[in-house]
PDB file of C-alpha atoms in Angstrom:
ATOM      1  CA  MET A   1      -1.646  -3.482 -22.447  1.00  0.00           C
ATOM      2  CA  THR A   2       0.882  -1.816 -24.698  1.00  0.00           C
ATOM      3  CA  GLU A   3       4.490  -2.756 -23.997  1.00  0.00           C
ATOM      4  CA  GLY A   4       5.999  -0.310 -21.533  1.00  0.00           C
ATOM      5  CA  ALA A   5       2.664   1.372 -20.792  1.00  0.00           C
ATOM      6  CA  VAL A   6       2.017   2.448 -17.235  1.00  0.00           C
ATOM      7  CA  GLU A   7      -1.602   2.793 -16.244  1.00  0.00           C
ATOM      8  CA  ARG A   8      -3.885   2.555 -13.243  1.00  0.00           C
ATOM      9  CA  PRO A   9      -6.280  -0.390 -13.349  1.00  0.00           C
ATOM     10  CA  PRO A  10      -9.535   0.880 -14.895  1.00  0.00           C
ATOM     11  CA  GLU A  11     -11.653  -0.976 -12.331  1.00  0.00           C
ATOM     12  CA  PHE A  12     -10.009   0.888  -9.450  1.00  0.00           C
ATOM     13  CA  LEU A  13     -12.661   2.261  -7.152  1.00  0.00           C
ATOM     14  CA  ARG A  14     -11.944   5.921  -6.399  1.00  0.00           C
ATOM     15  CA  ARG A  15     -13.966   7.954  -3.941  1.00  0.00           C
ATOM     16  CA  GLU A  16     -14.430  11.642  -4.601  1.00  0.00           C
ATOM     17  CA  ALA A  17     -13.373  12.674  -1.107  1.00  0.00           C
ATOM     18  CA  PRO A  18     -10.220  13.891   0.552  1.00  0.00           C
ATOM     19  CA  GLN A  19      -7.826  11.285   1.943  1.00  0.00           C
ATOM     20  CA  GLU A  20      -8.437  12.297   5.513  1.00  0.00           C
ATOM     21  CA  GLN A  21     -11.845  13.061   6.978  1.00  0.00           C
ATOM     22  CA  GLY A  22     -11.445  14.011  10.614  1.00  0.00           C
ATOM     23  CA  ASP A  23     -10.535  10.794  12.375  1.00  0.00           C
ATOM     24  CA  ALA A  24     -10.654   8.545   9.293  1.00  0.00           C
ATOM     25  CA  VAL A  25      -8.395   7.625   6.382  1.00  0.00           C
ATOM     26  CA  LEU A  26      -9.708   6.372   3.020  1.00  0.00           C
ATOM     27  CA  VAL A  27      -7.639   3.370   1.903  1.00  0.00           C
ATOM     28  CA  GLU A  28      -7.262   0.662  -0.683  1.00  0.00           C
ATOM     29  CA  LEU A  29      -5.865  -2.652   0.553  1.00  0.00           C
ATOM     30  CA  LEU A  30      -4.535  -5.120  -2.012  1.00  0.00           C
ATOM     31  CA  LEU A  31      -4.734  -8.748  -0.903  1.00  0.00           C
ATOM     32  CA  GLU A  32      -3.610 -11.714  -3.006  1.00  0.00           C
ATOM     33  CA  THR A  33      -7.044 -12.276  -4.536  1.00  0.00           C
ATOM     34  CA  HIS A  34      -9.102  -9.223  -3.561  1.00  0.00           C
ATOM     35  CA  ARG A  35      -9.058  -5.447  -3.329  1.00  0.00           C
ATOM     36  CA  VAL A  36     -10.688  -3.795  -0.316  1.00  0.00           C
ATOM     37  CA  THR A  37     -11.497  -0.080  -0.269  1.00  0.00           C
ATOM     38  CA  GLY A  38     -13.003   1.769   2.638  1.00  0.00           C
ATOM     39  CA  ILE A  39     -12.353   3.839   5.733  1.00  0.00           C
ATOM     40  CA  MET A  40      -9.904   3.083   8.530  1.00  0.00           C
ATOM     41  CA  ASP A  41     -10.558   4.973  11.747  1.00  0.00           C
ATOM     42  CA  GLN A  42      -7.801   6.561  13.758  1.00  0.00           C
ATOM     43  CA  THR A  43      -7.715   7.985  17.237  1.00  0.00           C
ATOM     44  CA  GLY A  44      -5.541  10.672  18.720  1.00  0.00           C
ATOM     45  CA  ALA A  45      -3.263  12.779  16.559  1.00  0.00           C
ATOM     46  CA  GLN A  46      -3.607  12.672  12.775  1.00  0.00           C
ATOM     47  CA  ARG A  47      -1.301   9.985  11.401  1.00  0.00           C
ATOM     48  CA  ARG A  48       0.097   8.891   8.066  1.00  0.00           C
ATOM     49  CA  LEU A  49      -1.355   5.665   6.646  1.00  0.00           C
ATOM     50  CA  VAL A  50       1.902   3.792   7.351  1.00  0.00           C
ATOM     51  CA  ASP A  51       1.807   4.896  11.003  1.00  0.00           C
ATOM     52  CA  LEU A  52      -1.836   3.893  11.318  1.00  0.00           C
ATOM     53  CA  LEU A  53      -1.059   0.416   9.977  1.00  0.00           C
ATOM     54  CA  ASN A  54       2.003  -0.012  12.182  1.00  0.00           C
ATOM     55  CA  ILE A  55       0.249   0.963  15.411  1.00  0.00           C
ATOM     56  CA  ALA A  56      -2.868  -1.122  14.746  1.00  0.00           C
ATOM     57  CA  GLY A  57      -3.262  -3.401  17.729  1.00  0.00           C
ATOM     58  CA  GLY A  58      -3.876  -7.060  17.096  1.00  0.00           C
ATOM     59  CA  PRO A  59      -3.914  -9.179  13.977  1.00  0.00           C
ATOM     60  CA  VAL A  60      -7.073  -7.637  12.474  1.00  0.00           C
ATOM     61  CA  LEU A  61      -7.686  -4.247  10.813  1.00  0.00           C
ATOM     62  CA  THR A  62     -11.245  -2.936  10.627  1.00  0.00           C
ATOM     63  CA  VAL A  63     -12.400  -1.204   7.443  1.00  0.00           C
ATOM     64  CA  ARG A  64     -15.718   0.687   7.520  1.00  0.00           C
ATOM     65  CA  ASP A  65     -17.960   1.260   4.506  1.00  0.00           C
ATOM     66  CA  ALA A  66     -15.904  -1.371   2.721  1.00  0.00           C
ATOM     67  CA  THR A  67     -16.108  -2.569  -0.851  1.00  0.00           C
ATOM     68  CA  VAL A  68     -14.552  -5.946  -1.679  1.00  0.00           C
ATOM     69  CA  GLU A  69     -13.654  -6.695  -5.306  1.00  0.00           C
ATOM     70  CA  SER A  70     -12.244  -9.899  -6.749  1.00  0.00           C
ATOM     71  CA  LEU A  71      -8.964  -9.607  -8.614  1.00  0.00           C
ATOM     72  CA  ALA A  72      -9.339 -13.135  -9.986  1.00  0.00           C
ATOM     73  CA  ASP A  73     -12.826 -12.656 -11.460  1.00  0.00           C
ATOM     74  CA  PRO A  74     -13.495  -9.181 -12.898  1.00  0.00           C
ATOM     75  CA  ASN A  75     -17.105 -10.249 -13.608  1.00  0.00           C
ATOM     76  CA  GLU A  76     -17.820 -10.887  -9.936  1.00  0.00           C
ATOM     77  CA  GLN A  77     -19.983  -8.158  -8.440  1.00  0.00           C
ATOM     78  CA  PRO A  78     -18.301  -6.048  -5.724  1.00  0.00           C
ATOM     79  CA  ARG A  79     -19.551  -6.708  -2.200  1.00  0.00           C
ATOM     80  CA  ARG A  80     -20.259  -3.871   0.188  1.00  0.00           C
ATOM     81  CA  CYS A  81     -19.997  -4.224   3.959  1.00  0.00           C
ATOM     82  CA  PRO A  82     -20.631  -1.666   6.720  1.00  0.00           C
ATOM     83  CA  GLY A  83     -17.717  -3.103   8.714  1.00  0.00           C
ATOM     84  CA  LEU A  84     -15.109  -5.567   7.487  1.00  0.00           C
ATOM     85  CA  PRO A  85     -12.394  -7.244   9.558  1.00  0.00           C
ATOM     86  CA  VAL A  86      -9.233  -7.843   7.465  1.00  0.00           C
ATOM     87  CA  ARG A  87      -6.324  -9.946   8.677  1.00  0.00           C
ATOM     88  CA  ARG A  88      -3.286  -7.677   8.874  1.00  0.00           C
ATOM     89  CA  GLN A  89      -1.154 -10.558   7.554  1.00  0.00           C
ATOM     90  CA  SER A  90      -3.274 -10.787   4.368  1.00  0.00           C
ATOM     91  CA  VAL A  91      -2.520  -7.204   3.270  1.00  0.00           C
ATOM     92  CA  LEU A  92       0.181  -6.998   0.574  1.00  0.00           C
ATOM     93  CA  LEU A  93      -0.058  -3.270  -0.172  1.00  0.00           C
ATOM     94  CA  ALA A  94      -2.013  -0.370   1.260  1.00  0.00           C
ATOM     95  CA  LEU A  95      -2.625   2.815  -0.725  1.00  0.00           C
ATOM     96  CA  PRO A  96      -4.162   6.097   0.318  1.00  0.00           C
ATOM     97  CA  VAL A  97      -7.178   6.672  -1.924  1.00  0.00           C
ATOM     98  CA  THR A  98      -6.025  10.175  -2.831  1.00  0.00           C
ATOM     99  CA  ALA A  99      -2.482  11.186  -3.576  1.00  0.00           C
ATOM    100  CA  ALA A 100      -2.551  14.095  -1.122  1.00  0.00           C
ATOM    101  CA  ALA A 101       0.606  14.032   0.959  1.00  0.00           C
ATOM    102  CA  PRO A 102       0.140  14.219   4.715  1.00  0.00           C
ATOM    103  CA  SER A 103       1.304  17.375   6.397  1.00  0.00           C
ATOM    104  CA  GLY A 104       4.889  16.815   7.507  1.00  0.00           C
ATOM    105  CA  GLY A 105       7.407  18.399   9.790  1.00  0.00           C
ATOM    106  CA  GLY A 106       7.088  18.818  13.518  1.00  0.00           C
ATOM    107  CA  LEU A 107       9.040  17.001  16.168  1.00  0.00           C
ATOM    108  CA  GLU A 108       8.439  13.574  14.624  1.00  0.00           C
ATOM    109  CA  ALA A 109      10.307  14.389  11.398  1.00  0.00           C
ATOM    110  CA  VAL A 110      13.504  12.365  11.000  1.00  0.00           C
ATOM    111  CA  GLU A 111      16.024  13.131   8.274  1.00  0.00           C
ATOM    112  CA  LYS A 112      16.081  10.369   5.658  1.00  0.00           C
ATOM    113  CA  ARG A 113      17.415   9.933   2.153  1.00  0.00           C
ATOM    114  CA  PRO A 114      15.737   8.106  -0.725  1.00  0.00           C
ATOM    115  CA  ALA A 115      17.181   4.835  -2.008  1.00  0.00           C
ATOM    116  CA  ALA A 116      15.925   2.931  -5.058  1.00  0.00           C
ATOM    117  CA  ALA A 117      14.561  -0.504  -4.270  1.00  0.00           C
ATOM    118  CA  THR A 118      12.518  -3.346  -5.709  1.00  0.00           C
ATOM    119  CA  ILE A 119      10.336  -5.402  -3.408  1.00  0.00           C
ATOM    120  CA  LEU A 120       8.582  -8.562  -4.555  1.00  0.00           C
ATOM    121  CA  LEU A 121       5.380  -9.761  -2.915  1.00  0.00           C
ATOM    122  CA  PRO A 122       3.113 -12.626  -3.998  1.00  0.00           C
ATOM    123  CA  GLY A 123       1.868 -11.568  -7.460  1.00  0.00           C
ATOM    124  CA  ILE A 124       3.262  -8.018  -7.171  1.00  0.00           C
ATOM    125  CA  GLU A 125       6.543  -6.317  -8.057  1.00  0.00           C
ATOM    126  CA  LEU A 126       7.077  -2.872  -6.581  1.00  0.00           C
ATOM    127  CA  THR A 127       9.887  -0.514  -7.599  1.00  0.00           C
ATOM    128  CA  GLY A 128      10.355   2.877  -5.996  1.00  0.00           C
ATOM    129  CA  GLN A 129      12.124   4.856  -3.303  1.00  0.00           C
ATOM    130  CA  ILE A 130      12.470   3.674   0.271  1.00  0.00           C
ATOM    131  CA  HIS A 131      13.723   6.222   2.775  1.00  0.00           C
ATOM    132  CA  LEU A 132      16.769   5.433   4.907  1.00  0.00           C
ATOM    133  CA  PRO A 133      18.712   7.305   7.579  1.00  0.00           C
ATOM    134  CA  PRO A 134      21.726   9.215   6.194  1.00  0.00           C
ATOM    135  CA  GLY A 135      24.721   6.913   5.803  1.00  0.00           C
ATOM    136  CA  ALA A 136      22.662   3.686   5.805  1.00  0.00           C
ATOM    137  CA  ASP A 137      23.764   1.152   3.200  1.00  0.00           C
ATOM    138  CA  PRO A 138      20.694   0.039   1.178  1.00  0.00           C
ATOM    139  CA  GLY A 139      22.326  -3.364   0.635  1.00  0.00           C
ATOM    140  CA  SER A 140      22.591  -4.119   4.324  1.00  0.00           C
ATOM    141  CA  VAL A 141      19.224  -2.801   5.533  1.00  0.00           C
ATOM    142  CA  PRO A 142      17.289  -5.764   6.996  1.00  0.00           C
ATOM    143  CA  LEU A 143      13.852  -5.277   5.393  1.00  0.00           C
ATOM    144  CA  LEU A 144      12.827  -8.926   5.034  1.00  0.00           C
ATOM    145  CA  GLY A 145      11.451 -10.654   8.083  1.00  0.00           C
ATOM    146  CA  ARG A 146      10.089  -7.456   9.639  1.00  0.00           C
ATOM    147  CA  ARG A 147       6.454  -7.419  10.674  1.00  0.00           C
ATOM    148  CA  ASP A 148       5.717  -3.794   9.930  1.00  0.00           C
ATOM    149  CA  PHE A 149       4.647  -1.667   6.983  1.00  0.00           C
ATOM    150  CA  LEU A 150       7.076   0.482   4.968  1.00  0.00           C
ATOM    151  CA  PRO A 151       6.223   3.482   2.771  1.00  0.00           C
ATOM    152  CA  VAL A 152       7.572   3.453  -0.784  1.00  0.00           C
ATOM    153  CA  THR A 153       7.360   6.662  -2.817  1.00  0.00           C
ATOM    154  CA  ASP A 154       7.482   7.221  -6.588  1.00  0.00           C
ATOM    155  CA  ALA A 155       6.353   3.620  -6.947  1.00  0.00           C
ATOM    156  CA  VAL A 156       5.732   1.573 -10.053  1.00  0.00           C
ATOM    157  CA  VAL A 157       3.488  -1.360  -9.167  1.00  0.00           C
ATOM    158  CA  THR A 158       3.248  -4.389 -11.443  1.00  0.00           C
ATOM    159  CA  GLN A 159       0.473  -6.789 -10.553  1.00  0.00           C
ATOM    160  CA  SER A 160       0.883 -10.122 -12.302  1.00  0.00           C
ATOM    161  CA  ALA A 161      -1.216 -12.614 -10.342  1.00  0.00           C
ATOM    162  CA  PHE A 162      -4.203 -12.745 -12.736  1.00  0.00           C
ATOM    163  CA  THR A 163      -3.405 -10.279 -15.507  1.00  0.00           C
ATOM    164  CA  ILE A 164      -0.419  -8.003 -15.894  1.00  0.00           C
ATOM    165  CA  VAL A 165      -1.342  -4.499 -14.828  1.00  0.00           C
ATOM    166  CA  ARG A 166       1.223  -1.764 -14.221  1.00  0.00           C
ATOM    167  CA  TRP A 167       0.672   1.676 -12.762  1.00  0.00           C
ATOM    168  CA  GLU A 168       2.500   4.513 -11.041  1.00  0.00           C
ATOM    169  CA  GLN A 169       1.598   5.528  -7.516  1.00  0.00           C
ATOM    170  CA  PRO A 170       3.076   8.423  -5.499  1.00  0.00           C
ATOM    171  CA  LEU A 171       2.844   6.431  -2.256  1.00  0.00           C
ATOM    172  CA  VAL A 172       2.435   2.719  -1.531  1.00  0.00           C
ATOM    173  CA  VAL A 173       2.665   1.119   1.890  1.00  0.00           C
ATOM    174  CA  VAL A 174       4.209  -2.382   1.774  1.00  0.00           C
ATOM    175  CA  ASN A 175       3.566  -5.131   4.308  1.00  0.00           C
ATOM    176  CA  LEU A 176       7.158  -6.287   4.898  1.00  0.00           C
ATOM    177  CA  ASP A 177       5.893  -9.471   6.524  1.00  0.00           C
ATOM    178  CA  ARG A 178       4.661 -10.514   3.034  1.00  0.00           C
ATOM    179  CA  ALA A 179       7.773  -9.414   1.108  1.00  0.00           C
ATOM    180  CA  VAL A 180       9.650 -12.330  -0.455  1.00  0.00           C
ATOM    181  CA  LEU A 181      12.563 -10.429  -2.015  1.00  0.00           C
ATOM    182  CA  TYR A 182      14.273  -7.087  -1.578  1.00  0.00           C
ATOM    183  CA  VAL A 183      16.677  -5.762  -4.231  1.00  0.00           C
ATOM    184  CA  PRO A 184      18.473  -2.518  -3.304  1.00  0.00           C
ATOM    185  CA  GLY A 185      19.432  -0.051  -6.020  1.00  0.00           C
ATOM    186  CA  LEU A 186      21.324   3.198  -6.322  1.00  0.00           C
ATOM    187  CA  ALA A 187      20.015   6.264  -4.503  1.00  0.00           C
ATOM    188  CA  LYS A 188      18.491   9.069  -6.568  1.00  0.00           C
ATOM    189  CA  SER A 189      20.529  12.251  -6.629  1.00  0.00           C
TER     190      SER A 189
END
């Protein structure tokens, strides 16, 4: 990789479908040694990926029509499974397969302001914008030790566990239970 280059991993499995299909969301889950892509079902009102992950009951997420790829061995053939249980704790990052933003607004919208942040996870460095309530001090926000998922926008993801790969992503959902370091930065104007 050229110094300073930002690119999406070429082996990334994209599906030519919209992010949301009725009661399903197409996702990519990055684990320490594997990448899982597939469909997560949702019930009730349409939700953002971060909300879907945070309301998931129990320690296991179910991914339908899943593909499992090794990050450690690029020569290993992907495995396909009709249904795959994934330990919630094993997820480092979750990404919507398409960059389409969910429809916003409504009564659930809460005013927030972006704040630059870097979050380190095992084998991954993520820099982008977290969204805080107005007046919140990014340096005193208790992100570490939480057991929920947090959206990060305008993200630059650097994966360094097996090879160094860096790419930009409009939205990444971070498993805060796996975060090992949080470095606040200055808010964007």
